[in-house]
Coordinates of C-alpha atoms in Angstrom, one line a residue:
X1 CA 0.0 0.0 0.0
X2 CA 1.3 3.5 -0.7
X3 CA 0.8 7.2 0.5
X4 CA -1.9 8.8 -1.7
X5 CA -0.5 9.4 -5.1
X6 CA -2.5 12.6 -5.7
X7 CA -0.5 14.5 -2.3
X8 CA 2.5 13.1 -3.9
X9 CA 2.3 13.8 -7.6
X10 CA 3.2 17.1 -9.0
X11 CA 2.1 17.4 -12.7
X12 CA 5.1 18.9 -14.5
X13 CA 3.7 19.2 -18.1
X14 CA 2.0 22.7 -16.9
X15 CA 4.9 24.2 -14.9
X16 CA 6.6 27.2 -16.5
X17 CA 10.7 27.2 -17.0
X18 CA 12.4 28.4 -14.1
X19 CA 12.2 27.5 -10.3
X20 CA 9.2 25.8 -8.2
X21 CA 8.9 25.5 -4.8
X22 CA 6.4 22.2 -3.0
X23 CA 6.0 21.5 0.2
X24 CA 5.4 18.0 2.3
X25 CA 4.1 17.4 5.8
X26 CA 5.0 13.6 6.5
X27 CA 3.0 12.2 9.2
X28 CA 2.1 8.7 10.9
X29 CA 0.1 7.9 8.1
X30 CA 2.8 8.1 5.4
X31 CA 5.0 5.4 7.4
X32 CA 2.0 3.1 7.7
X33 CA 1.3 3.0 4.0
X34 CA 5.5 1.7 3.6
X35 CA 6.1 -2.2 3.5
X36 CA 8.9 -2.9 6.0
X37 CA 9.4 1.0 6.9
X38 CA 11.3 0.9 9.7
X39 CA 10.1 4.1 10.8
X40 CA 6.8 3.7 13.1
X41 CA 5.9 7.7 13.5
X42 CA 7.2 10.6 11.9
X43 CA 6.2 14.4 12.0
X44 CA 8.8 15.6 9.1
X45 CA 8.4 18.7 6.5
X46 CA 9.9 17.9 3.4
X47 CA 10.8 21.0 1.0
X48 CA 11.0 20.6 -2.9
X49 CA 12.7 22.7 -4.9
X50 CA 11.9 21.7 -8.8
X51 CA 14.0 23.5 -11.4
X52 CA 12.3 22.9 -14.8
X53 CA 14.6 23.5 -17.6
X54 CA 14.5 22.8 -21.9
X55 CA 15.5 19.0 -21.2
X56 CA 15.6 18.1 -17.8
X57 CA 14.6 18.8 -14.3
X58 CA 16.5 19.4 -11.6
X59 CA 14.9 18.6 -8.1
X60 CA 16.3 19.7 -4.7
X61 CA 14.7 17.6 -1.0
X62 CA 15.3 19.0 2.2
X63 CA 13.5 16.9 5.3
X64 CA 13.5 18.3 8.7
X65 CA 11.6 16.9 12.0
X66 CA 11.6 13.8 14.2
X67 CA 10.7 10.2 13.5
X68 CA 10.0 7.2 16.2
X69 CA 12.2 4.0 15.6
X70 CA 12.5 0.8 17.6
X71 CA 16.0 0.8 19.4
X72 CA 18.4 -1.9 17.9
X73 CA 19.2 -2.4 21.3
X74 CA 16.2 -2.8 23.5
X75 CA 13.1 -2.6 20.8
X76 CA 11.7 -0.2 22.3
X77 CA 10.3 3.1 20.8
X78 CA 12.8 6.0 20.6
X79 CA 12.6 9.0 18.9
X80 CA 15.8 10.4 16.6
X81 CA 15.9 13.9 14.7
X82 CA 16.4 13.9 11.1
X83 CA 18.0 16.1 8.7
X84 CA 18.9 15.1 5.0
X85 CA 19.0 16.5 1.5
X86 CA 18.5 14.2 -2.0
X87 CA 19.0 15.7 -5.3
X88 CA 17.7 13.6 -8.5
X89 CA 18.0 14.7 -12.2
X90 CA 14.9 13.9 -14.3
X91 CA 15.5 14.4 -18.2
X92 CA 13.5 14.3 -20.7
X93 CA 14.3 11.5 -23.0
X94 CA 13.2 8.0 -25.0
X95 CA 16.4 5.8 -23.3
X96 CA 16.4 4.4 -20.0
X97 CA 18.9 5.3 -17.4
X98 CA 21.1 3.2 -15.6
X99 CA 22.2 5.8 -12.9
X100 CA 19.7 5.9 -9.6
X101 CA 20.0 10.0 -9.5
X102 CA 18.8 10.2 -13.2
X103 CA 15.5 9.3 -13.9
X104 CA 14.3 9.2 -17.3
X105 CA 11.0 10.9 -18.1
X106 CA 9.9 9.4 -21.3
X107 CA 7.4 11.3 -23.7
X108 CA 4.3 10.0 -22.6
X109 CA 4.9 11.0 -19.1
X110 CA 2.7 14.3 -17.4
X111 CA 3.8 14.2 -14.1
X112 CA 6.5 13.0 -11.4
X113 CA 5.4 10.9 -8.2
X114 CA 7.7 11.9 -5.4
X115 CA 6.6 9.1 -2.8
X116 CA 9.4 7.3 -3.1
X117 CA 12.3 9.8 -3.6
X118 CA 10.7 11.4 -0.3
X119 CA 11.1 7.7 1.7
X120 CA 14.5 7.0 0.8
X121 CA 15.7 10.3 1.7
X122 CA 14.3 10.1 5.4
X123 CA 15.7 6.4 5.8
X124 CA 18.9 6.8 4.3
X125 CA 19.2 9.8 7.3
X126 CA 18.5 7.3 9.8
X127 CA 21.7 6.4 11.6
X128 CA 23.5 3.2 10.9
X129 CA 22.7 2.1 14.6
X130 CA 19.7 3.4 16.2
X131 CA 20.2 2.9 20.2
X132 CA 19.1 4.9 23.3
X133 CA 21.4 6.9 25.4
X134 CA 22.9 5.1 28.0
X135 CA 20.6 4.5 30.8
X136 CA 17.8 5.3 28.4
X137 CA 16.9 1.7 27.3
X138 CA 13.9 -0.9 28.7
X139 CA 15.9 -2.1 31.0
X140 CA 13.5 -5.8 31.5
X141 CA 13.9 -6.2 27.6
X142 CA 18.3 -5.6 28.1
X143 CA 18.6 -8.1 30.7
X144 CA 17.0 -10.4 29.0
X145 CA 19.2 -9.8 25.6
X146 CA 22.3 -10.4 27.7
X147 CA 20.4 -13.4 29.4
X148 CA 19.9 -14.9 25.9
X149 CA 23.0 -13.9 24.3
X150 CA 25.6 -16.3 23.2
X151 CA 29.3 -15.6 24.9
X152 CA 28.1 -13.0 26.7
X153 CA 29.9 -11.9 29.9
X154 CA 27.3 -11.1 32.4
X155 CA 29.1 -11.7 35.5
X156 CA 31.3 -8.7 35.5
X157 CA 29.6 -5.7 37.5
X158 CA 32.0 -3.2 35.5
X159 CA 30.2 -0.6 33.6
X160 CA 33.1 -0.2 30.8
X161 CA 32.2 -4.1 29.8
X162 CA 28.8 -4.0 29.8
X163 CA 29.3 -1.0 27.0
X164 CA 31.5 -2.8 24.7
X165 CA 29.3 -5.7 25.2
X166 CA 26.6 -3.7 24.3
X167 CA 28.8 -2.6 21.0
X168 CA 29.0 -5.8 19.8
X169 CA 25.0 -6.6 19.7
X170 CA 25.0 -5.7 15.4
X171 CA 21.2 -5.6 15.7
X172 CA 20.1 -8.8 13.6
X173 CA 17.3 -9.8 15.5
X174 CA 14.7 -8.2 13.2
X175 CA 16.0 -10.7 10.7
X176 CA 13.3 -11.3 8.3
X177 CA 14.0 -13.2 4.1
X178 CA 10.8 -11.5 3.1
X179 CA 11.9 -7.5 3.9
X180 CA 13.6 -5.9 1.3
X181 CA 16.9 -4.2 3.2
X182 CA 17.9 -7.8 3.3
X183 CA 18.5 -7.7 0.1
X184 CA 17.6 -11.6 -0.4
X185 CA 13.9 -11.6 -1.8
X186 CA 15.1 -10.8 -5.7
X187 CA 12.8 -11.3 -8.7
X188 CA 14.7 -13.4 -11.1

């Protein structure tokens, strides 16, 4: 299921040369519509600067606000600040592109969906490891990861272990073949 094309879609076909500016208010319900988001909540506003020119368009994304994430650590709800910029190239043309910032917009084509240029901006801003503060985590839920966790040291009381122990959990327990960050789950 996605967001509601129409919000999304900005009809280029009528837009005079020059600059155009769009703006976005991401909420809850965007993130709901996203198979496998890993964002659960989100109050984000997305600026869109669209450059039309003879044969191409430029556009510029800027997002700005908060979004709620589970915490690698203790899966509990945590909410990060996010700040990220995407530029993509759309040109005019009858040739598909193999480049991921240049997107081809054959003849035929009115208008530009921006759903999904929008998404992968705010995930790729996400940090690479998404933990609570120190002393900021469900503490129940922690004790039983280092419980259940193979080689784990839990008989040293000393603070400094317990942090690089906590280093060393990569976060794989969301493991799933079927969600696409995986990467496995390719159409042949």
């Amino acid at each position: 299921m996605r967001p509601s094309k129409s919000e999304f879609t900005i009809p280029f076909v009528g837009l005079k040369l020059g600059k155009h500016s769009f703006n976005f208010q991401i909420d809850d319900t965007f993130f709901e519509q996203m198979d496998y988001s890993p964002i659960n909540q989100g109050d984000l506003k997305v600026t869109l600067e669209l450059e039309k020119k003879e044969t191409m368009i430029l556009a510029n994304f800027t997002v700005n606000g908060n979004v709620s994430v589970n915490c690698d650590r203790c899966d509990s709800p945590m909410t990060l600040p996010i700040i990220g910029d995407l530029e993509i190239i759309y040109k005019f043309d009858t040739e598909d592109s193999g480049d991921e910032n240049l997107i081809v917009l054959f003849p035929d084509v009115f208008e530009i969906d921006v759903t999904d240029p929008i998404y992968q901006m705010i995930v790729i801003a996400l940090p690479s490891r998404r933990i609570h503060d120190a002393g900021e985590c469900n503490e129940e839920m922690w004790e039983l990861v280092q419980k259940y966790t193979v080689n784990s040291d839990t008989s040293s009381d000393d603070e400094e272990d317990e942090e690089e122990d906590e280093e060393d959990n990569l976060g794989f327990d969301d493991f799933d073949p079927n969600d696409p960050k995986w990467g496995l789950n390719k159409k042949k």
